[in-house]
Amino acid sequence: MGIGTVLLDRDLITREQLDDAIAEQARSGERLDRVLLRLGLIDRAQVLQAVGEQLRLEVVDLSDRIVEKEILDSLPAKLVFRHHCVPIAKHEDTLTVATSDPFQLVIHDELGMHSGCAIELVLADDEELRSFIRSNYGVAGDTLDAMSGGLEELITDAESDELEQAQEASVIRLVNDIIGEALAVRATDIHIEPYESELVVRYRIDGILHRANLPATVHRFAAAIVSRLKIMSNLNIAEKRKPQDGRISFRHRAQGKGIEEFDLRVSVIPMVYGEGLVLRILNKSAVKMTLSELGMPDAVIEPWEQLITRPHGILLVTGPTGSGKSTTLYASLNQIVSESIKAITVEDPVEYQVAGVNQIQVNDKVGLTFAAGLRAILRHDPDVVMIGEIRDLETAQTAVQASLTGHLVFSTLHTNDAPGSITRLLDMGVEPFLVSSSVEGILAQRLVRRLCPACKSPVEPNSLDLPQDIDIESGDTLFEAVGCKQCLQRGFSGRVGVYEIMKLSEATRELVMNRHSAPQIAAAAEAEGNLYSLKADAFMKVRSGLTTIEEASRAIAT
């Protein structure tokens, strides 16, 4: 009896739903229960409970289970990865094995033969099982096992052909496993760092670097991994002395989501013990996010929507690297681009492709700088122009001229807050009267980690060491991070934006003309109600239970 029949007999799905899922399974090749989950017809708890009761199998929780190494070694890693099952207990001659797919009855004999024990199956959640295997056997442990046994001579042979190494099936699988694991844990960057006696792979998750659990043997195949990534990025694998940049388009079958497409920006830099790589992961679906989905409060969305529908002027988005500026700009463009509006961007690099937007890639080697690209696109009769970043006086002056000649210009700056962008433009050498007449509004932003909704715990404000200048009363309920299986014990799941917006008025423009300082401009804007601060938004998100006081304090301190 298959899982579809079990769920059907228990009235958890209808015959029509089962038929639709089977048809989708034939197209995608996924397991039937995963198709049902992806289509939203059942949830994981229902599957576990139904299958466990039907087959009279015990359901176990692997989220915080600790198993002795001797028991883990009862089965070869290649079997654990191949059959997606793990030994978790042993009593005399009986080995207890956790699986998420008990319908593969043929594995009994193979597991029994390798362990020399009778096999007792128990049922575990599929995601918990994957996490348990990663934690105890490492990412790509089976692949490295096979490579260590059969390919070691090839990889370590100095005379062997690098192209041949990088195209070995095991090397391809190893690289795909490393990237696939990063996508599974929602990483935004993959860092591959060579040292004298080890290769370190780290994933940046919610802004924090975490070391990937890869077996130590991965160090032997560092050269093959780098070569494979260079081939995927269309880079020169023979060039090891100069930095190189490339791009990878990667298709990944995500659990419960089907196939997703990702762009990976690749940076290769020569280091003392080899070449280091950083892969920036760009999810193509991120470009479709709305302003509210990014975390903008009404106090920011309303004035920002007014600004982005203006016919001309400069709108700046500011913040440190990795604060989500590009995503905000793309979301803003998506909101205003239509058949009647022509939008052109000049970017370095083009991170996301946006439907209906003409995008240009900066190429300094041929003289296509931000300023040169902007001058060229103004002859293409655009309504809206986006410049990836204002880096120098020439770009700033060209952006100002574009805005004064009837174009709406979006761009970014690296400053700490919105008022600071004004003084930054003045410091670049832009005349005060040009800044005051062209800049319409400035958005500053940060990203803070979002509390896991499944495990966040309420805490009384008076029990915390609160900053003195925050607007939180003793009766307010705050939350702190705990950690559970859904957030991989981190206490956080995803990130949310914290925003500051400043609109320029006649009074603040006068201050800009007279070169007043950023604090003076901020005070005037706040007094007029034209400034909503980072601090206000950060602690609003604390009071609403989206993040912690520590995260908010960190965001406004940088």
Coordinates of N, CA and C in Angstrom, one line a residue, residues 365-460:
K365 N 36.2 48.3 -18.6 CA 37.3 48.0 -19.6 C 37.1 48.7 -20.9
V366 N 35.8 49.0 -21.3 CA 35.5 49.6 -22.6 C 35.0 51.1 -22.3
G367 N 35.1 51.6 -21.1 CA 34.7 52.9 -20.8 C 33.3 53.1 -20.5
L368 N 32.5 52.0 -20.3 CA 31.1 52.1 -20.0 C 31.0 52.2 -18.5
T369 N 31.2 53.4 -17.9 CA 31.1 53.7 -16.5 C 29.6 54.0 -16.2
F370 N 29.4 54.3 -14.9 CA 28.0 54.7 -14.5 C 27.7 56.0 -15.2
A371 N 28.6 57.0 -15.2 CA 28.4 58.3 -15.8 C 28.2 58.2 -17.3
A372 N 29.1 57.4 -18.0 CA 29.0 57.3 -19.4 C 27.7 56.6 -19.8
G373 N 27.3 55.5 -19.1 CA 26.1 54.8 -19.3 C 24.9 55.7 -19.1
L374 N 24.9 56.5 -18.1 CA 23.8 57.4 -17.8 C 23.6 58.5 -18.9
R375 N 24.8 59.0 -19.4 CA 24.7 60.0 -20.5 C 24.1 59.4 -21.7
A376 N 24.5 58.1 -22.0 CA 24.0 57.5 -23.2 C 22.5 57.2 -23.1
I377 N 22.1 56.7 -22.0 CA 20.6 56.3 -21.9 C 19.7 57.5 -21.9
L378 N 20.2 58.7 -21.5 CA 19.3 59.8 -21.6 C 18.9 60.2 -23.0
R379 N 19.7 59.7 -24.0 CA 19.4 59.9 -25.4 C 18.3 58.8 -25.9
H380 N 18.0 57.9 -25.0 CA 17.0 56.8 -25.3 C 15.6 57.2 -24.8
D381 N 15.4 58.4 -24.5 CA 14.1 59.0 -24.1 C 13.4 58.1 -22.9
P382 N 14.2 57.9 -21.8 CA 13.6 57.2 -20.7 C 12.7 58.1 -19.8
D383 N 11.8 57.5 -19.1 CA 11.0 58.3 -18.1 C 11.6 58.1 -16.7
V384 N 12.1 56.9 -16.5 CA 12.7 56.5 -15.2 C 14.1 56.0 -15.4
V385 N 15.1 56.4 -14.7 CA 16.5 56.0 -14.8 C 16.9 55.4 -13.4
M386 N 17.6 54.3 -13.4 CA 18.2 53.8 -12.2 C 19.7 53.6 -12.3
I387 N 20.4 54.3 -11.5 CA 21.9 54.1 -11.5 C 22.2 53.3 -10.3
G388 N 23.0 52.2 -10.5 CA 23.3 51.3 -9.4 C 23.9 51.9 -8.2
E389 N 24.8 52.9 -8.4 CA 25.4 53.6 -7.3 C 26.1 54.9 -7.7
I390 N 25.9 55.9 -6.9 CA 26.6 57.2 -7.2 C 28.0 57.1 -6.5
R391 N 29.1 56.9 -7.2 CA 30.4 56.7 -6.7 C 31.3 57.9 -6.7
D392 N 31.0 58.8 -7.7 CA 32.0 59.9 -7.9 C 31.2 61.2 -8.3
L393 N 31.9 62.3 -8.4 CA 31.3 63.6 -8.7 C 30.7 63.5 -10.1
E394 N 31.4 62.9 -11.1 CA 30.9 62.9 -12.5 C 29.5 62.2 -12.5
T395 N 29.4 61.1 -11.8 CA 28.1 60.4 -11.8 C 27.0 61.2 -11.1
A396 N 27.4 61.8 -10.0 CA 26.5 62.6 -9.2 C 26.0 63.8 -10.1
Q397 N 26.9 64.5 -10.7 CA 26.5 65.6 -11.5 C 25.6 65.2 -12.7
T398 N 25.9 64.1 -13.3 CA 25.1 63.6 -14.5 C 23.7 63.2 -14.0
A399 N 23.6 62.6 -12.8 CA 22.3 62.3 -12.2 C 21.5 63.5 -11.9
V400 N 22.1 64.5 -11.4 CA 21.4 65.8 -11.1 C 20.9 66.4 -12.4
Q401 N 21.7 66.5 -13.4 CA 21.3 67.0 -14.7 C 20.1 66.2 -15.3
A402 N 20.2 64.9 -15.1 CA 19.1 64.1 -15.6 C 17.8 64.4 -14.9
S403 N 17.8 64.6 -13.6 CA 16.6 64.9 -12.8 C 16.1 66.3 -13.2
L404 N 17.0 67.2 -13.4 CA 16.5 68.6 -13.7 C 16.0 68.7 -15.1
T405 N 16.2 67.7 -16.0 CA 15.7 67.7 -17.4 C 14.5 66.8 -17.5
G406 N 13.8 66.5 -16.4 CA 12.5 65.9 -16.5 C 12.6 64.4 -16.3
H407 N 13.6 63.8 -15.7 CA 13.6 62.3 -15.5 C 13.6 62.0 -14.0
L408 N 12.9 60.9 -13.7 CA 13.0 60.4 -12.3 C 14.2 59.5 -12.2
V409 N 15.1 59.8 -11.2 CA 16.3 59.1 -11.1 C 16.4 58.3 -9.8
F410 N 16.6 57.0 -9.8 CA 16.8 56.2 -8.6 C 18.3 55.9 -8.5
S411 N 18.8 55.9 -7.3 CA 20.2 55.5 -7.1 C 20.5 55.2 -5.6
T412 N 21.7 54.7 -5.4 CA 22.1 54.3 -4.0 C 23.4 55.1 -3.6
L413 N 23.5 55.2 -2.3 CA 24.7 55.8 -1.7 C 25.1 54.9 -0.4
H414 N 26.3 55.0 -0.1 CA 26.8 54.3 1.1 C 26.9 55.3 2.3
T415 N 25.8 55.6 2.9 CA 25.9 56.5 4.1 C 25.1 55.8 5.2
N416 N 25.2 56.3 6.5 CA 24.6 55.7 7.6 C 23.1 56.0 7.7
D417 N 22.7 57.2 7.3 CA 21.3 57.6 7.5 C 20.9 58.5 6.3
A418 N 19.6 58.8 6.3 CA 19.1 59.6 5.2 C 19.7 61.0 5.1
P419 N 19.7 61.8 6.2 CA 20.3 63.1 6.2 C 21.7 63.1 5.7
G420 N 22.5 62.1 6.1 CA 23.9 62.0 5.7 C 24.1 61.9 4.2
S421 N 23.1 61.5 3.5 CA 23.3 61.5 2.0 C 23.4 62.9 1.4
I422 N 22.8 63.8 2.0 CA 22.9 65.2 1.5 C 24.3 65.7 1.7
T423 N 24.9 65.6 2.9 CA 26.2 66.1 3.1 C 27.2 65.2 2.3
R424 N 26.9 64.0 2.0 CA 27.8 63.2 1.1 C 27.9 63.7 -0.3
L425 N 26.7 64.1 -0.8 CA 26.7 64.7 -2.2 C 27.5 66.0 -2.2
L426 N 27.3 66.8 -1.1 CA 28.0 68.1 -1.0 C 29.5 67.9 -0.9
D427 N 29.9 66.8 -0.2 CA 31.4 66.5 0.0 C 32.0 66.0 -1.3
M428 N 31.1 65.4 -2.2 CA 31.6 65.0 -3.5 C 32.0 66.1 -4.4
G429 N 31.3 67.3 -4.1 CA 31.6 68.5 -4.9 C 30.4 69.0 -5.7
V430 N 29.2 68.4 -5.5 CA 28.0 68.8 -6.1 C 27.6 70.2 -5.4
E431 N 27.2 71.1 -6.3 CA 26.8 72.4 -5.7 C 25.6 72.3 -4.9
P432 N 25.5 73.1 -3.8 CA 24.3 73.0 -2.9 C 23.0 73.3 -3.6
F433 N 23.0 74.3 -4.5 CA 21.7 74.6 -5.1 C 21.3 73.5 -6.0
L434 N 22.2 72.7 -6.6 CA 21.8 71.6 -7.4 C 21.2 70.5 -6.6
V435 N 21.9 70.2 -5.4 CA 21.4 69.2 -4.5 C 20.0 69.5 -4.0
S436 N 19.8 70.8 -3.6 CA 18.5 71.2 -3.0 C 17.4 71.2 -4.0
S437 N 17.7 71.4 -5.3 CA 16.7 71.5 -6.3 C 16.4 70.1 -7.0
S438 N 17.3 69.1 -6.8 CA 17.1 67.9 -7.5 C 16.6 66.7 -6.6
V439 N 17.1 66.7 -5.3 CA 16.8 65.5 -4.4 C 15.4 65.7 -3.9
E440 N 14.6 64.7 -4.0 CA 13.2 64.8 -3.5 C 13.0 64.0 -2.2
G441 N 13.7 62.9 -2.1 CA 13.5 62.1 -0.9 C 14.6 61.0 -0.8
I442 N 14.9 60.6 0.4 CA 15.9 59.7 0.7 C 15.4 58.6 1.6
L443 N 15.7 57.3 1.3 CA 15.3 56.2 2.1 C 16.6 55.5 2.6
A444 N 16.7 55.3 3.9 CA 17.8 54.6 4.5 C 17.3 53.3 5.0
Q445 N 18.1 52.2 5.0 CA 17.6 51.0 5.5 C 18.7 50.1 6.0
R446 N 18.3 49.1 6.8 CA 19.1 48.0 7.4 C 18.3 46.7 7.3
L447 N 18.9 45.6 7.6 CA 18.2 44.4 7.7 C 18.5 43.8 9.1
V448 N 17.4 43.3 9.7 CA 17.5 42.7 11.0 C 17.0 41.3 10.9
R449 N 17.5 40.4 11.7 CA 17.0 39.0 11.7 C 15.6 39.0 12.3
R450 N 14.7 38.2 11.6 CA 13.3 38.1 12.1 C 13.2 36.9 13.0
L451 N 12.5 37.1 14.2 CA 12.3 36.1 15.1 C 11.5 34.9 14.5
C452 N 11.9 33.7 14.9 CA 11.2 32.5 14.4 C 9.8 32.5 15.1
P453 N 8.7 32.5 14.3 CA 7.4 32.6 15.0 C 7.0 31.4 15.7
A454 N 7.7 30.2 15.5 CA 7.4 29.0 16.1 C 7.9 28.9 17.6
C455 N 9.0 29.6 17.8 CA 9.6 29.4 19.1 C 10.0 30.7 19.9
K456 N 9.7 31.9 19.4 CA 10.0 33.1 20.1 C 9.2 33.1 21.4
S457 N 9.9 33.6 22.4 CA 9.4 33.6 23.8 C 9.2 35.0 24.3
P458 N 8.0 35.3 25.0 CA 7.8 36.6 25.5 C 8.7 36.8 26.7
V459 N 9.1 38.1 26.9 CA 9.9 38.5 28.1 C 9.5 39.9 28.5
E460 N 9.6 40.1 29.8 CA 9.2 41.4 30.3 C 10.3 42.4 30.1

